[in-house]
Amino acid sequence: GAVVSQHPSRVICKSGTSVKIECRSLDFQATTMFWYRQFPKQSLMLMATSNEGSKATYEQGVEKDKFLINHASLTLSTLTVTSAHPEDSSFYICSASNLAGVHEQFFGPGTRLTVL
Amino acid sequence: RKEVEQDPGPFNVPEGATVAFNCTYSNSASQSFFWYRQDCRKEPKLLMSVYSSGNEDGRFTAQLNRASQYISLLIRDSKLSDSATYLCVVNLYNQGGKLIFGQGTELSVKP
């Protein structure tokens, strides 16, 4: 299957700082990338869908001004958690697809964010 | 009601046991179906797609009943390495390929 990377794999930051997470498709062009969040003992929840060159579509209840998503190229999407707070501590996972998710989505290894 | 619901688990079984997971989905627009496996603190990995005719991959058999909006996964001759959380997932093509995940069922296979 295709390879998707995420960086960093783990980040610990102070409350109030901003954290940027990168998601890269390494061997294919991802027209669509998805950002998920997973709290302990819970399932993955879709936060937003990102199409290259256009604004992301956010799920209900996800603040677009707090979770900034940029998908400037076909191989890179970034998620910035602005002014992070302890309740934002979670496992953030991206996935990438080359045809609006009609075909398989390939998941990155995830980023574990801890906000102190 | 959750869009995708699974057995709450956890399932604790001995090696060699057969274990079955059940899943129901509420959105009739769901068009494709999957079982993913997620190991602790890792990303989910696709285990198998689920087809209307049912499909098998080695020790794993998946079934889909569209009329009942029900999906199942059967694992035969379970191994220690099968210990993980199994996620039932549906894909909504009419919503841009959005994947909806069930809450997962944890499986622990003991020696």
CSV table of C-alpha atoms in Angstrom, one decimal:
chain,number,residue,atom,x,y,z
A,1,GLY,CA,0.0,0.0,0.0
A,2,ALA,CA,0.9,3.6,-0.2
A,3,VAL,CA,3.0,5.3,2.4
A,4,VAL,CA,1.9,8.3,4.5
A,5,SER,CA,4.2,9.9,7.0
A,6,GLN,CA,3.5,12.3,9.9
A,7,HIS,CA,5.8,14.5,11.8
A,8,PRO,CA,6.3,14.8,14.6
A,9,SER,CA,5.3,11.5,16.0
A,10,ARG,CA,5.1,12.9,19.5
A,11,VAL,CA,5.0,16.4,20.9
A,12,ILE,CA,4.7,17.8,24.4
A,13,CYS,CA,4.0,21.5,24.7
A,14,LYS,CA,2.9,24.2,27.2
A,15,SER,CA,-0.6,25.4,27.3
A,16,GLY,CA,-1.1,28.4,24.9
A,17,THR,CA,1.4,27.4,22.3
A,18,SER,CA,0.7,26.4,18.8
A,19,VAL,CA,1.7,23.0,17.3
A,20,LYS,CA,2.0,22.1,13.6
A,21,ILE,CA,1.6,18.6,12.4
A,22,GLU,CA,2.7,17.6,8.9
A,23,CYS,CA,1.1,14.8,6.9
A,24,ARG,CA,2.9,13.7,3.7
A,25,SER,CA,2.0,11.1,1.1
A,26,LEU,CA,5.4,9.7,0.0
A,27,ASP,CA,4.7,7.8,-3.1
A,28,PHE,CA,1.4,9.1,-4.5
A,29,GLN,CA,-0.4,12.3,-5.1
A,30,ALA,CA,-3.1,12.8,-2.5
A,31,THR,CA,-6.0,14.9,-3.8
A,32,THR,CA,-7.7,14.5,-0.5
A,33,MET,CA,-6.4,14.2,3.1
A,34,PHE,CA,-8.4,13.6,6.2
A,35,TRP,CA,-7.6,14.6,9.7
A,36,TYR,CA,-8.8,12.5,12.6
A,37,ARG,CA,-8.5,12.7,16.4
A,38,GLN,CA,-8.7,9.8,18.8
A,39,PHE,CA,-9.1,10.2,22.6
A,40,PRO,CA,-8.1,7.3,24.9
A,41,LYS,CA,-10.5,4.3,24.6
A,42,GLN,CA,-12.5,6.0,21.9
A,43,SER,CA,-12.7,5.6,18.2
A,44,LEU,CA,-11.3,7.9,15.5
A,45,MET,CA,-13.4,11.0,14.9
A,46,LEU,CA,-13.1,12.8,11.6
A,47,MET,CA,-12.1,16.5,12.2
A,48,ALA,CA,-11.9,17.8,8.7
A,49,THR,CA,-11.5,16.8,5.0
A,50,SER,CA,-8.8,18.7,3.1
A,51,ASN,CA,-8.7,18.9,-0.7
A,52,GLU,CA,-5.6,20.2,-2.4
A,53,GLY,CA,-5.8,23.9,-3.2
A,54,SER,CA,-9.1,24.5,-1.5
A,55,LYS,CA,-10.4,25.2,2.0
A,56,ALA,CA,-10.9,22.3,4.3
A,57,THR,CA,-14.3,21.1,5.2
A,58,TYR,CA,-14.7,20.8,9.0
A,59,GLU,CA,-17.0,18.4,10.8
A,60,GLN,CA,-19.6,19.8,13.1
A,61,GLY,CA,-18.2,20.9,16.5
A,62,VAL,CA,-14.6,21.3,15.2
A,63,GLU,CA,-13.4,24.9,15.4
A,64,LYS,CA,-11.8,25.9,12.1
A,65,ASP,CA,-10.0,28.8,13.7
A,66,LYS,CA,-8.4,26.6,16.3
A,67,PHE,CA,-7.5,23.7,14.0
A,68,LEU,CA,-6.0,25.3,10.9
A,69,ILE,CA,-5.5,23.0,8.0
A,70,ASN,CA,-3.5,23.8,4.9
A,71,HIS,CA,-3.2,21.5,1.9
A,72,ALA,CA,-1.0,23.4,-0.4
A,73,SER,CA,0.4,20.6,-2.5
A,74,LEU,CA,-0.7,17.1,-3.5
A,75,THR,CA,1.8,15.5,-1.1
A,76,LEU,CA,1.5,17.7,2.0
A,77,SER,CA,-1.2,18.8,4.4
A,78,THR,CA,-0.6,20.5,7.7
A,79,LEU,CA,-2.8,20.7,10.8
A,80,THR,CA,-2.0,23.5,13.3
A,81,VAL,CA,-3.5,23.4,16.7
A,82,THR,CA,-3.5,27.0,17.8
A,83,SER,CA,-3.3,28.1,21.4
A,84,ALA,CA,-3.3,24.4,22.6
A,85,HIS,CA,-4.9,23.5,25.9
A,86,PRO,CA,-4.8,20.3,27.9
A,87,GLU,CA,-8.1,19.2,26.5
A,88,ASP,CA,-6.5,19.2,23.1
A,89,SER,CA,-4.2,16.4,24.2
A,90,SER,CA,-5.0,13.5,21.9
A,91,PHE,CA,-3.8,11.2,19.1
A,92,TYR,CA,-4.0,13.0,15.8
A,93,ILE,CA,-4.0,10.8,12.6
A,94,CYS,CA,-4.1,11.8,9.0
A,95,SER,CA,-5.1,9.7,6.0
A,96,ALA,CA,-4.6,10.3,2.3
A,97,SER,CA,-6.5,9.2,-0.7
A,98,ASN,CA,-6.0,9.9,-4.4
A,99,LEU,CA,-9.6,10.0,-5.5
A,100,ALA,CA,-11.7,11.8,-2.8
A,101,GLY,CA,-11.6,8.8,-0.6
A,102,VAL,CA,-13.4,6.6,-3.0
A,103,HIS,CA,-10.5,4.3,-2.9
A,104,GLU,CA,-8.6,3.1,0.1
A,105,GLN,CA,-7.4,5.7,2.6
A,106,PHE,CA,-3.9,5.3,3.7
A,107,PHE,CA,-3.2,6.3,7.3
A,108,GLY,CA,-0.2,8.1,8.7
A,109,PRO,CA,1.4,6.7,11.9
A,110,GLY,CA,-0.2,9.4,14.1
A,111,THR,CA,1.0,12.2,16.3
A,112,ARG,CA,0.5,12.1,20.0
A,113,LEU,CA,0.0,15.6,21.4
A,114,THR,CA,0.3,16.3,25.1
A,115,VAL,CA,-0.5,19.8,26.3
A,116,LEU,CA,0.7,20.5,29.8
B,1,ARG,CA,-27.8,6.6,18.0
B,2,LYS,CA,-24.2,6.1,16.8
B,3,GLU,CA,-23.7,5.8,13.1
B,4,VAL,CA,-21.6,2.6,13.5
B,5,GLU,CA,-22.0,0.5,16.6
B,6,GLN,CA,-19.9,-2.5,17.6
B,7,ASP,CA,-19.9,-5.1,20.4
B,8,PRO,CA,-18.5,-3.3,23.5
B,9,GLY,CA,-15.9,-6.0,24.3
B,10,PRO,CA,-13.3,-6.7,25.5
B,11,PHE,CA,-13.2,-10.2,24.3
B,12,ASN,CA,-10.7,-12.4,26.1
B,13,VAL,CA,-10.2,-15.8,24.4
B,14,PRO,CA,-7.7,-18.6,24.5
B,15,GLU,CA,-5.4,-19.3,21.5
B,16,GLY,CA,-7.2,-21.4,18.9
B,17,ALA,CA,-10.6,-20.1,19.7
B,18,THR,CA,-13.1,-18.7,17.1
B,19,VAL,CA,-14.3,-15.3,17.8
B,20,ALA,CA,-17.0,-13.2,16.1
B,21,PHE,CA,-17.5,-9.5,16.0
B,22,ASN,CA,-20.7,-7.8,15.1
B,23,CYS,CA,-21.4,-4.3,13.8
B,24,THR,CA,-24.4,-2.3,12.7
B,25,TYR,CA,-24.6,0.9,10.8
B,26,SER,CA,-27.4,3.4,10.6
B,27,ASN,CA,-26.8,5.3,7.3
B,28,SER,CA,-28.3,3.5,4.4
B,29,ALA,CA,-26.1,5.6,2.1
B,30,SER,CA,-23.1,3.7,3.3
B,31,GLN,CA,-21.5,2.2,0.2
B,32,SER,CA,-18.4,0.4,1.3
B,33,PHE,CA,-17.4,-1.4,4.4
B,34,PHE,CA,-14.2,-2.4,6.1
B,35,TRP,CA,-12.6,-4.0,9.1
B,36,TYR,CA,-9.5,-2.2,10.4
B,37,ARG,CA,-7.2,-3.4,13.1
B,38,GLN,CA,-5.6,-1.0,15.5
B,39,ASP,CA,-2.8,-1.9,17.8
B,40,CYS,CA,-2.2,0.1,21.0
B,41,ARG,CA,-1.0,3.6,20.3
B,42,LYS,CA,-0.7,3.0,16.6
B,43,GLU,CA,-2.6,4.0,13.5
B,44,PRO,CA,-5.4,1.8,12.2
B,45,LYS,CA,-4.5,-0.7,9.4
B,46,LEU,CA,-6.9,-2.1,6.9
B,47,LEU,CA,-7.6,-5.7,7.7
B,48,MET,CA,-10.1,-6.4,4.9
B,49,SER,CA,-12.9,-4.9,2.8
B,50,VAL,CA,-16.3,-6.4,3.2
B,51,TYR,CA,-18.3,-7.4,0.2
B,52,SER,CA,-22.0,-8.2,-0.2
B,53,SER,CA,-21.2,-11.8,-1.1
B,54,GLY,CA,-19.0,-12.3,1.9
B,55,ASN,CA,-15.3,-12.7,1.7
B,56,GLU,CA,-12.6,-14.7,3.3
B,57,ASP,CA,-8.9,-14.0,3.8
B,58,GLY,CA,-7.2,-16.9,5.5
B,59,ARG,CA,-8.5,-17.2,9.0
B,60,PHE,CA,-10.7,-14.1,8.6
B,61,THR,CA,-14.2,-14.1,7.2
B,62,ALA,CA,-16.3,-11.0,6.7
B,63,GLN,CA,-20.0,-10.8,6.0
B,64,LEU,CA,-22.3,-8.0,5.0
B,65,ASN,CA,-26.1,-7.9,5.2
B,66,ARG,CA,-27.3,-4.7,3.6
B,67,ALA,CA,-30.9,-5.3,4.4
B,68,SER,CA,-30.2,-5.5,8.1
B,69,GLN,CA,-27.3,-3.0,7.9
B,70,TYR,CA,-25.1,-5.5,9.7
B,71,ILE,CA,-21.5,-6.4,9.3
B,72,SER,CA,-19.6,-9.2,10.9
B,73,LEU,CA,-16.0,-10.5,11.3
B,74,LEU,CA,-15.1,-14.0,12.2
B,75,ILE,CA,-11.6,-15.0,13.3
B,76,ARG,CA,-10.8,-18.7,13.4
B,77,ASP,CA,-8.0,-20.4,15.2
B,78,SER,CA,-7.0,-17.1,16.9
B,79,LYS,CA,-3.4,-16.4,17.5
B,80,LEU,CA,-1.7,-14.3,20.2
B,81,SER,CA,-0.8,-11.8,17.5
B,82,ASP,CA,-4.5,-11.2,16.7
B,83,SER,CA,-4.7,-9.3,20.0
B,84,ALA,CA,-5.8,-5.7,19.0
B,85,THR,CA,-8.8,-3.5,18.7
B,86,TYR,CA,-11.0,-4.2,15.6
B,87,LEU,CA,-12.7,-1.3,14.1
B,88,CYS,CA,-15.8,-1.5,11.9
B,89,VAL,CA,-15.7,1.2,9.3
B,90,VAL,CA,-18.2,2.5,6.6
B,91,ASN,CA,-17.4,4.8,3.7
B,92,LEU,CA,-20.0,7.4,2.7
B,93,TYR,CA,-19.3,8.2,-0.9
B,94,ASN,CA,-22.0,10.8,-1.0
B,95,GLN,CA,-20.1,12.7,1.7
B,96,GLY,CA,-16.7,12.9,-0.1
B,97,GLY,CA,-15.5,9.5,0.9
B,98,LYS,CA,-15.9,10.1,4.6
B,99,LEU,CA,-15.0,7.1,6.8
B,100,ILE,CA,-17.1,6.5,9.9
B,101,PHE,CA,-15.5,4.4,12.5
B,102,GLY,CA,-17.1,2.3,15.1
B,103,GLN,CA,-15.8,2.5,18.7
B,104,GLY,CA,-13.9,-0.7,18.3
B,105,THR,CA,-13.9,-4.0,20.0
B,106,GLU,CA,-10.8,-5.1,21.9
B,107,LEU,CA,-9.6,-8.6,21.5
B,108,SER,CA,-7.1,-10.3,23.8
B,109,VAL,CA,-5.9,-13.7,22.9
B,110,LYS,CA,-4.3,-15.6,25.8
B,111,PRO,CA,-1.9,-18.6,25.7
